[in-house]
Short mmCIF file of C-alpha atoms in Angstrom, two decimals:
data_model
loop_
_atom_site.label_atom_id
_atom_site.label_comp_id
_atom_site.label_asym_id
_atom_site.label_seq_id
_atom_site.Cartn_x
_atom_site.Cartn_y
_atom_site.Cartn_z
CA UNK A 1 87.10 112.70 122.53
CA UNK A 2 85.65 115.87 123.68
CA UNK A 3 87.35 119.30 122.42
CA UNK A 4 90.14 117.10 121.67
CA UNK A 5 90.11 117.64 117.91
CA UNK A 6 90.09 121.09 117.66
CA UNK A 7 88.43 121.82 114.18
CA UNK A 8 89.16 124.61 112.28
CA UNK A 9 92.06 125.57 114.26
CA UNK A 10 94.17 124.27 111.79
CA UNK A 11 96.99 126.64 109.29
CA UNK A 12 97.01 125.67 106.13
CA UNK A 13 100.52 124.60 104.95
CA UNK A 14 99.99 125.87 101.77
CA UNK A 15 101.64 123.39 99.39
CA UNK A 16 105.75 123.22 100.65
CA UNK A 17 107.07 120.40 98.83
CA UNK A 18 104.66 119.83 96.48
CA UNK A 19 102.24 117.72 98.48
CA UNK A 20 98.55 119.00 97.21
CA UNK A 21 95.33 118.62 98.50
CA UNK A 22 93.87 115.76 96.70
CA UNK A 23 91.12 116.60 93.62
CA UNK A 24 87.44 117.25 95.05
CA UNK A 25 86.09 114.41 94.13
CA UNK A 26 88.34 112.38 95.77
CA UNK A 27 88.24 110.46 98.74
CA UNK A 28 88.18 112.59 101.51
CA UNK A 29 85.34 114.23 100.10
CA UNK A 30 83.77 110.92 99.34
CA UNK A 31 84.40 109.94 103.24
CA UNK A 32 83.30 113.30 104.73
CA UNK A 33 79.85 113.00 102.62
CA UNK A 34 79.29 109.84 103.55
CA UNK A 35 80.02 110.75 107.30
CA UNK A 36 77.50 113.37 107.16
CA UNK A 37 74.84 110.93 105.82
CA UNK A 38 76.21 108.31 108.96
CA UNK A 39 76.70 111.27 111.39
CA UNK A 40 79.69 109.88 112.21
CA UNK A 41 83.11 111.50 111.85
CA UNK A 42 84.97 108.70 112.74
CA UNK A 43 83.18 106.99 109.66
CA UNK A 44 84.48 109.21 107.32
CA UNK A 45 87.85 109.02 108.96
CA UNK A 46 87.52 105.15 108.50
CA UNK A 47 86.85 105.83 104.91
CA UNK A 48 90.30 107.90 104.41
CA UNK A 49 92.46 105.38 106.25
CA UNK A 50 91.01 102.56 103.72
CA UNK A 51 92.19 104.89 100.87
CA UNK A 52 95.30 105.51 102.44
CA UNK A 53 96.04 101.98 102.94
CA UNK A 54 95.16 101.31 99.28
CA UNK A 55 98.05 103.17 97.89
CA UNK A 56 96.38 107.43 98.27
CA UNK A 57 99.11 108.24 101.29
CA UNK A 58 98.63 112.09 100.39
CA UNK A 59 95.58 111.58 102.20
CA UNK A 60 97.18 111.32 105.44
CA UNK A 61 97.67 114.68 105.82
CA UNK A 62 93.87 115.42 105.59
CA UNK A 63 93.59 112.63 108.13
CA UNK A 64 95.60 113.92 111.02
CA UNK A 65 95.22 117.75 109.84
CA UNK A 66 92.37 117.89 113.37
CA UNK A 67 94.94 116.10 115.08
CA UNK A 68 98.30 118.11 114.57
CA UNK A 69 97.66 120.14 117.41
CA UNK A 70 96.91 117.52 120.23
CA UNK A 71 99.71 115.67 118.97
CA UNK A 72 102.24 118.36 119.39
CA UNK A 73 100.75 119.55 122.66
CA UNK A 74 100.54 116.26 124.37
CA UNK A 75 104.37 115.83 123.46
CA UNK A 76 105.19 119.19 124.11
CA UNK A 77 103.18 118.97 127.92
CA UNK A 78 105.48 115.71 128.34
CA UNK A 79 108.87 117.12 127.42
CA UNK A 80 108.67 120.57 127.88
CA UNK A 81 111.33 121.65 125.43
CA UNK A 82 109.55 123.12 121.98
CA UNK A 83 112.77 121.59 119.88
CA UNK A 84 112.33 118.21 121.02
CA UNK A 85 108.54 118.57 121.31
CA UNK A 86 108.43 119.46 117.73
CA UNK A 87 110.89 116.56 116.69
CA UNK A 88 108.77 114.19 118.58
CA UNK A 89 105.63 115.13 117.51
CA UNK A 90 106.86 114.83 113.94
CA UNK A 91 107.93 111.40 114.49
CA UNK A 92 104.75 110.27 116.06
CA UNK A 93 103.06 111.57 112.82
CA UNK A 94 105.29 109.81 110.92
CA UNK A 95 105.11 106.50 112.75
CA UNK A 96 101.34 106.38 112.57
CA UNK A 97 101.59 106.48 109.08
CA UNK A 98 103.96 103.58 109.01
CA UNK A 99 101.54 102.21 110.95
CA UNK A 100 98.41 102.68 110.17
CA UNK A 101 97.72 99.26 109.09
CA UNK A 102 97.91 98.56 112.55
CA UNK A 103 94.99 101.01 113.30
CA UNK A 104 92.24 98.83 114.59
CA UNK A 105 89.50 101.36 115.21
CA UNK A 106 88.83 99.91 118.58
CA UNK A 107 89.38 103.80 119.86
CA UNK A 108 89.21 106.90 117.58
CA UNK A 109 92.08 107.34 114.84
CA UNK A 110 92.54 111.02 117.54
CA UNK A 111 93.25 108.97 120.60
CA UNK A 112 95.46 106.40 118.99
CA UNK A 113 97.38 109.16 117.78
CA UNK A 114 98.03 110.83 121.43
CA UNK A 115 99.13 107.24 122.41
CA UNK A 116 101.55 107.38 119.84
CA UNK A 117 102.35 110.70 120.85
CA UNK A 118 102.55 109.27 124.61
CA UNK A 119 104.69 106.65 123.86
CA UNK A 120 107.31 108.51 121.46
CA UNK A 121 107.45 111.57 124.39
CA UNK A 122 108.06 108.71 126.84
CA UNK A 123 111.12 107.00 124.47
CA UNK A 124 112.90 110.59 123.78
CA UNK A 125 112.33 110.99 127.77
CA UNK A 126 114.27 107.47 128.48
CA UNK A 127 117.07 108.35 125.28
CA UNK A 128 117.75 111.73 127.10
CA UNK A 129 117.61 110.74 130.76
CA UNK A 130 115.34 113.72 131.50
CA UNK A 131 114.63 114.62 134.88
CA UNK A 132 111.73 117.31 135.74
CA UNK A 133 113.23 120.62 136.43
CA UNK A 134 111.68 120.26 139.65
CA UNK A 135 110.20 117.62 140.17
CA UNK A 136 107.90 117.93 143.66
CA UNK A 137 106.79 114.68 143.55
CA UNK A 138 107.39 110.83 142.92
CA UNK A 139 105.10 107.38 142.87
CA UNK A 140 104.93 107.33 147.00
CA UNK A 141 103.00 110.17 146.73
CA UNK A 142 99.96 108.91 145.77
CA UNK A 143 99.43 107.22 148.43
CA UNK A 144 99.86 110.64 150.82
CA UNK A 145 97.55 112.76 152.08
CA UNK A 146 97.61 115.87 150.64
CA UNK A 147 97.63 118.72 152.47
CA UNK A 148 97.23 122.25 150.18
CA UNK A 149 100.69 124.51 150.62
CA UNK A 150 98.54 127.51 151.32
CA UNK A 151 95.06 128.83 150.84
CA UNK A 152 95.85 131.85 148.47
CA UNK A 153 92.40 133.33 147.30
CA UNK A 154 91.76 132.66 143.46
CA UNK A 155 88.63 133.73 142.21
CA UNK A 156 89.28 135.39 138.91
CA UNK A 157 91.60 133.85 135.85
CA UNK A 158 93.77 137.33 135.00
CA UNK A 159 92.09 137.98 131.16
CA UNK A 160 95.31 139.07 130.07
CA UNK A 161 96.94 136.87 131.72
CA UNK A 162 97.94 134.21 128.67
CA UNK A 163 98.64 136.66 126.39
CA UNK A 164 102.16 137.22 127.87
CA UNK A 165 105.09 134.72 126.97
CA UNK A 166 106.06 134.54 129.98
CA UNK A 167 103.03 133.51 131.43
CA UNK A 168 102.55 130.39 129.08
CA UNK A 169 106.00 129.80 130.03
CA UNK A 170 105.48 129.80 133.15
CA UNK A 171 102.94 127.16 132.65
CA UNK A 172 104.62 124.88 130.74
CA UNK A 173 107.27 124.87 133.38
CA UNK A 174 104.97 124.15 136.35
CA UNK A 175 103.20 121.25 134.13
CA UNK A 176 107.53 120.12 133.69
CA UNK A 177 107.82 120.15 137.67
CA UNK A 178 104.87 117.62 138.12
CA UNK A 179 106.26 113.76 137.64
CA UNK A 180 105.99 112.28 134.19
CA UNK A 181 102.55 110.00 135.62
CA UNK A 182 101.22 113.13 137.03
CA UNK A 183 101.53 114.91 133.74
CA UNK A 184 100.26 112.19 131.86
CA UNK A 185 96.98 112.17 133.82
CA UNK A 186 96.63 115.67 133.69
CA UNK A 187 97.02 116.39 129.94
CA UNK A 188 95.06 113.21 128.62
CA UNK A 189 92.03 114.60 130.98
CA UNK A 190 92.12 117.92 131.59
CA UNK A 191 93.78 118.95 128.40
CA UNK A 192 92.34 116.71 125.72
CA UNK A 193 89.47 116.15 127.81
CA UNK A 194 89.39 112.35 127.26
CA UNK A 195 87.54 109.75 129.54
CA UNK A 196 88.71 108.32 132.90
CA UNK A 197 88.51 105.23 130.78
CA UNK A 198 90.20 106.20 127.60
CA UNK A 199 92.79 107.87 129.74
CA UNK A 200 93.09 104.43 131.62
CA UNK A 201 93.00 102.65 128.54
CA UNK A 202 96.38 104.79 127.10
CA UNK A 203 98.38 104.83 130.16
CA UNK A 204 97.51 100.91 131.11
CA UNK A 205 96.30 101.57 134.50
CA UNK A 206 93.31 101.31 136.22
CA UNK A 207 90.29 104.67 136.37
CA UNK A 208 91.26 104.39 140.14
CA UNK A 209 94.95 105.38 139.53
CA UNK A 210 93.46 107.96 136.76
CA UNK A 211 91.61 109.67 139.39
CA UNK A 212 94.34 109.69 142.21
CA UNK A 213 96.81 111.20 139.84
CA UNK A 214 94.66 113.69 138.32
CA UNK A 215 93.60 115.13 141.78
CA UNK A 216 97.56 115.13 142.93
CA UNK A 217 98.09 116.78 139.42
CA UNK A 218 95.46 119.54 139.78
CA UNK A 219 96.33 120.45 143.36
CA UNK A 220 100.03 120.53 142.99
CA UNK A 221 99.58 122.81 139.67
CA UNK A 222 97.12 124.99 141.91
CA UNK A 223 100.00 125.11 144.72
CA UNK A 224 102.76 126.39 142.19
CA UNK A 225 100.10 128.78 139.97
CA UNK A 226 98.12 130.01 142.57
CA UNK A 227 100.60 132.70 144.71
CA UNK A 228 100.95 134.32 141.62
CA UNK A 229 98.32 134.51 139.77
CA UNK A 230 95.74 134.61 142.42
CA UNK A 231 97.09 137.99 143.31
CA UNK A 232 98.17 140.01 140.38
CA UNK A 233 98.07 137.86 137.46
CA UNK A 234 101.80 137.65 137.54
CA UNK A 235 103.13 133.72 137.50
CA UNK A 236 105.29 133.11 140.32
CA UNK A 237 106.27 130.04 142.68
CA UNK A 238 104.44 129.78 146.38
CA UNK A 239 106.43 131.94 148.57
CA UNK A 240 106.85 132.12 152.14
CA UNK A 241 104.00 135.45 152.30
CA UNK A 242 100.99 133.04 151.40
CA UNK A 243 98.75 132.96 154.06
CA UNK A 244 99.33 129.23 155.61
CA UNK A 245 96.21 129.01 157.80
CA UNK A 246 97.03 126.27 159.76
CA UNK A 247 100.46 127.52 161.22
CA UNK B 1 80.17 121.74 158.44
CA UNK B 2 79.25 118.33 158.01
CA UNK B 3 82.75 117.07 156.73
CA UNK B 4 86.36 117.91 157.17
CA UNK B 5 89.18 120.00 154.92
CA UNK B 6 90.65 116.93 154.83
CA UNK B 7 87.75 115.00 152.97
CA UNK B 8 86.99 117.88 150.87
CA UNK B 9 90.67 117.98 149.76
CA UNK B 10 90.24 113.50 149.15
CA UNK B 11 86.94 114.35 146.83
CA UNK B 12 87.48 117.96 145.55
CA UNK B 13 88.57 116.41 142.61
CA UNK B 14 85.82 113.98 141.86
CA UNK B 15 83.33 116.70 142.68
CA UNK B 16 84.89 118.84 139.78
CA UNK B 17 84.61 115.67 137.65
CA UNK B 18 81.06 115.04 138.99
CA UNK B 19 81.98 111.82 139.83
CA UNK B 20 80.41 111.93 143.47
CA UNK B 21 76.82 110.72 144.21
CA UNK B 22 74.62 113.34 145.35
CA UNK B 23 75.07 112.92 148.92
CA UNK B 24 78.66 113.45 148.77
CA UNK B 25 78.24 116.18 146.81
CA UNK B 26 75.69 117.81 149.09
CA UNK B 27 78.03 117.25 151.72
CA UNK B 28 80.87 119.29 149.72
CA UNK B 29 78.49 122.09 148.59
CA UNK B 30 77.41 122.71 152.62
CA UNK B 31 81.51 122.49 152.98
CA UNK B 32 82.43 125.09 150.37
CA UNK B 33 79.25 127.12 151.65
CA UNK B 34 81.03 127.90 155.26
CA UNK B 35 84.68 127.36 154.35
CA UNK B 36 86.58 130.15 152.20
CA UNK B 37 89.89 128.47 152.16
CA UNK B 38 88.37 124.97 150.55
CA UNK B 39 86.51 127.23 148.06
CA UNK B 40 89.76 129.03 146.87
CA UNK B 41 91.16 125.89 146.61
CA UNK B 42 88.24 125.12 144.69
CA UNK B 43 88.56 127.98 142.51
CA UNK B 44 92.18 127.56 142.05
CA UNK B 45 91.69 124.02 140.32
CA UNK B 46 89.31 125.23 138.29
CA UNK B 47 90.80 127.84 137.26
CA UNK B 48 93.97 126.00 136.47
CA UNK B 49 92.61 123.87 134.15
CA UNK B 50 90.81 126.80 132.19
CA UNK B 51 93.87 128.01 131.56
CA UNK B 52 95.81 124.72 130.43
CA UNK B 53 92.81 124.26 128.24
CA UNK B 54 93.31 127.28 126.63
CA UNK B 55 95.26 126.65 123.14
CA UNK B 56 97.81 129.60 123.16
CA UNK B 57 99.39 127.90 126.25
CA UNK B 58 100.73 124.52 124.35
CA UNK B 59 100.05 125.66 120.78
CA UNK B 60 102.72 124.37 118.26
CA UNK B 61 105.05 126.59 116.85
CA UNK B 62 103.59 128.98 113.68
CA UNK B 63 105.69 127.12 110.61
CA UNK B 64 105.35 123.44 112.44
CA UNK B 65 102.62 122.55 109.76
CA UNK B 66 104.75 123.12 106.85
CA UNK B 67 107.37 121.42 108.37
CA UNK B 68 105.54 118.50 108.91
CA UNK B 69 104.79 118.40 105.56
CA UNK B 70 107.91 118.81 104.35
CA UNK B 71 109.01 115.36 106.15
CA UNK B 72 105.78 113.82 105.44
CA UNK B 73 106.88 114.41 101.72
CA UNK B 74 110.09 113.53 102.30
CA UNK B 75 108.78 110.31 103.61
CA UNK B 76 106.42 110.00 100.72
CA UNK B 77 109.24 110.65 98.14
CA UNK B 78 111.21 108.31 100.28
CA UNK B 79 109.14 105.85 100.18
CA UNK B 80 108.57 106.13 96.34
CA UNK B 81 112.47 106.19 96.04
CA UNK B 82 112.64 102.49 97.55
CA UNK B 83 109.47 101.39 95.46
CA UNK B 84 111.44 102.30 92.04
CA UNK B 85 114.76 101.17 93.03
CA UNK B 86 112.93 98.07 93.84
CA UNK B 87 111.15 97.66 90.63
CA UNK B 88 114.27 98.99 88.91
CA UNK B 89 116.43 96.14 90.71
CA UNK B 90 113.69 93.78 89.78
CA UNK B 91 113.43 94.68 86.41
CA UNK B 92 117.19 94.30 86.35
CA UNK B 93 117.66 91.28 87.60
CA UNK B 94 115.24 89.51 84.90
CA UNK B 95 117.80 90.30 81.80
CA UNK B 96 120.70 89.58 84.36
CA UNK B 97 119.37 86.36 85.46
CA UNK B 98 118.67 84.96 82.05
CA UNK B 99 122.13 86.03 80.95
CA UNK B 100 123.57 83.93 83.48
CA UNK B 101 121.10 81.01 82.55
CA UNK B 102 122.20 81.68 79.27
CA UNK B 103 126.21 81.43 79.98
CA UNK B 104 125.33 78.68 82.38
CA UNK B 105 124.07 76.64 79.21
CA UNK B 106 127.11 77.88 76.98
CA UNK B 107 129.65 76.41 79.28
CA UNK B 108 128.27 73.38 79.57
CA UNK B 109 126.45 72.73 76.64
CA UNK B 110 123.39 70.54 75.83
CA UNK B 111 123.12 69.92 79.35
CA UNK B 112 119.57 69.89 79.21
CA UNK B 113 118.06 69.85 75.58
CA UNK B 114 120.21 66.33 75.53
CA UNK B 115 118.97 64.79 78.00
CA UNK B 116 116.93 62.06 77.28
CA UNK B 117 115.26 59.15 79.26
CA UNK B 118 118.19 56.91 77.77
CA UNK B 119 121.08 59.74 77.85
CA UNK B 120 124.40 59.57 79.30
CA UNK B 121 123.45 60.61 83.25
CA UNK B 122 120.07 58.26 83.21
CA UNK B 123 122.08 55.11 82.16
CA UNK B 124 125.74 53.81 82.85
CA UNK B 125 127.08 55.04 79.81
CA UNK B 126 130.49 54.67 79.10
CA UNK B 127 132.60 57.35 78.32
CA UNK B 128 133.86 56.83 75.28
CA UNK B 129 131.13 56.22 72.50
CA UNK B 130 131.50 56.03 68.54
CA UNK B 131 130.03 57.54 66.03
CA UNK B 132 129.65 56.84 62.26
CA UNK B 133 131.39 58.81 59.89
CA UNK B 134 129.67 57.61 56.97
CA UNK B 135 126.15 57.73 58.23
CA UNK B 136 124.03 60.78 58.65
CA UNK B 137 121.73 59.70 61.83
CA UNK B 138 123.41 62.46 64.14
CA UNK B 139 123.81 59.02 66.47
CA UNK B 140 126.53 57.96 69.25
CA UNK B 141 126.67 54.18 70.02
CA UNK B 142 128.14 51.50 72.45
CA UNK B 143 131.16 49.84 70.44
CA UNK B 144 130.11 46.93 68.51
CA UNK B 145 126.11 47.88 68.10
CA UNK B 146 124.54 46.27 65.85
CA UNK B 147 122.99 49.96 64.30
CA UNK B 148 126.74 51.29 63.76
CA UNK B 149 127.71 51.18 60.38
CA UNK B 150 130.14 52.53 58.41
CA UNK B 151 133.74 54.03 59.45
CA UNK B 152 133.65 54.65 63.33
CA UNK B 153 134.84 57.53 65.03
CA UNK B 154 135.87 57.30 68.87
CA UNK B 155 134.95 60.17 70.74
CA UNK B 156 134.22 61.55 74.73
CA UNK B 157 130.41 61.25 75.17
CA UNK B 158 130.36 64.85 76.45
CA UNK B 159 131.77 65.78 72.98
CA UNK B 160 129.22 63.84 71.19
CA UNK B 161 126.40 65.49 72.74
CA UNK B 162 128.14 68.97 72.52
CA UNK B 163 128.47 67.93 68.39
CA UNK B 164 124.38 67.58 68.59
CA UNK B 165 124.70 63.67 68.60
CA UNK B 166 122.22 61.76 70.19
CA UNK B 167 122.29 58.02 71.90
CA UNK B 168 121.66 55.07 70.05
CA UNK B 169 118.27 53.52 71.57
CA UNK B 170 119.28 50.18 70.54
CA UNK B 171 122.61 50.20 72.44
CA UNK B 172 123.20 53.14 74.92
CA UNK B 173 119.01 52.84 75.46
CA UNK B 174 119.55 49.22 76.75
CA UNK B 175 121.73 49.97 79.42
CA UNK B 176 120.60 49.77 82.71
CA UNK B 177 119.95 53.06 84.53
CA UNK B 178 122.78 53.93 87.33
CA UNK B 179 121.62 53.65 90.55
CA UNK B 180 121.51 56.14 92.81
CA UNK B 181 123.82 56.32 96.03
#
């Protein structure tokens, strides 16, 4: 799954309610040793869900400790709204431990998780009615040509650029204007990095459709960031100034 | 220039995926070569999806681990909640049961220890048996057998067994069994 799992970018809880890191010796380590002798992560993750499902459920939150932070960010790319982003991305957690006897390994225990994710982001999305702040697009696009809004010149990514709120705000909200397939596309591949194919495989549509909305996706995000940041490194919306080249 | 804006902007995509065969890609690099608007688009795609990648821009709030803990816990303690008011239930219901086994076979006693293969509900036993009241065999008869001695006593059948009397196998065991329906 690529950079996916993000290793070591994890904060330690630090105990809360009493939940501990399980003894040394115990399974986790047992897994993670034996992965290293398999070379295979996913072994040692197979290991800890066998535990888990014999009766060791404070193991789980070794298990999905790489995965926290996909989790919440594919929810939060989805629904745009840090509340319900963190509410849903609890409840995915949740659910895939009710679940994990349902895990059949047939992907990694990380992209069953985003689907999860996907799917819970999707239900608070019907529950709430949401409609895209802006939404720019719909299905019939697809099928358009696209034709770029301007041709504003982007060379250089501002290095100081994400360190302002308002920035990543302004991000989050241009990723919120795109419709809910678009994002979909866009964060499975060019956020988590997955596979055309595992990207097919979780949204249950062919590599072609993958592709078509992923290119829609990155040009329309390149549309709304570009004015802005292509000039000063301040986020802002096309505007009539942008040099249109072919009016 | 080989190809159009227009297939550039169909493949740009692809050719950041390098998805296209080399041809097609040739054909984009000689685009982007002579065209500076398809090559700030270019840039501008790229560039956008450095930036999503970057963690700070969709990282989770600073106390979301602990509070996923927290309701992990609460799930686990949850969880172990229902397991011991299960077992407790359980364990409850064994004592509870046989007490009402036990009060079952109080109210209508010797139900089943007196039942045997010739007892009152296997045979057409009538309801009024006798007993001896001279003789110490514990047993009920038929009027008129042959094994009754002594001073008889008239009495229910139901009452006979609930006194610990037993039937006669001479008499009641000679009956025919009641058929069923």
């Amino acid at each position: 799954m690529g950079t996916t799992i993000r290793e070591g970018s994890y904060v330690s809880a630090g105990g809360g309610d009493g939940l501990r890191t399980p003894p040394r010796e115990d399974a986790l380590e047992k897994g993670l040793a034996s992965a290293v002798q398999e070379g295979s992560a996913q072994a040692a993750e197979g290991a800890v869900i066998e535990r888990i499902l014999s009766g060791h459920q404070e193991l789980f939150l070794d298990l999905i400790r790489p995965h926290q932070r996909t989790v919440y960010a594919t929810v939060f790319a989805l629904l745009a709204n840090k509340q319900d982003a963190e509410d849903v991305a609890q409840d995915a957690l949740v659910k895939a431990l009710g679940r994990l006897n349902q895990f059949r390994k047939e992907s990694s225990f990380g992209t069953w998780l985003i689907q999860i994710a996907i799917n819970e982001a999707r239900m608070r999305n019907r529950k709430q009615w949401r409609i895209p702040m802006l939404s720019l697009t719909d299905d019939k696009d697809d099928a358009k040509a696209y034709i770029p809004k301007d041709f504003e010149d982007w060379r250089e990514i501002p290095s100081t650029a994400l360190e302002r709120l308002e920035t990543r705000e302004a991000l989050v909200k241009a990723l919120a204007s795109l419709a809910q397939h678009y994002r979909e596309a866009f964060v499975l591949r060019d956020i988590h990095e997955l596979s055309i194919s595992e990207t097919s495989s979780i949204l249950g549509i062919s590599p072609g459709a993958v592709k078509t909305r992923l290119r829609r996706a990155r040009l329309m995000l390149r549309d709304i960031l570009a004015p802005g940041l292509g000039r000063d490194g301040r986020l802002g919306w096309a505007s009539q100034e942008v040099s249109k080249p072919w009016e | 220039m080989g190809i159009s804006c227009q297939e550039v902007w169909r493949d740009i995509s692809d050719y950041i995926d390098e998805e296209l065969d080399p041809v097609q890609r040739l054909a984009l690099d000689q685009h982007f070569a002579e065209c500076r608007h398809c090559t700030a688009l270019l840039d501008g795609m790229r560039n956008v999806i450095t930036l999503y990648r970057d963690e700070r821009v969709l990282a989770p709030p600073a106390d979301f681990h602990e509070r996923l803990y927290q309701r992990l816990g609460e799930k686990r303690n949850h969880s172990r909640r229902s397991f011991l008011v299960w077992t407790l239930t359980a364990a409850a219901a064994v004592p509870v049961g046989l007490a009402l086994f036990s009060a079952a076979r109080l109210i209508v006693p010797g139900r089943d220890r007196q039942r045997p293969a010739s007892g009152p509900d296997a045979h057409q036993v009538p309801e009024t048996v006798a007993i001896s009241q001279d003789q110490d065999d514990k047993l009920y008869h038929v009027a008129g057998c042959s094994r009754l001695h002594g001073n008889p006593k008239f009495l229910r059948v139901e009452e006979a067994i609930r006194k610990g009397y037993t039937p006669c196998v001479y008499c009641i065991g000679k009956l025919q069994p009641k058929k069923n329906g």
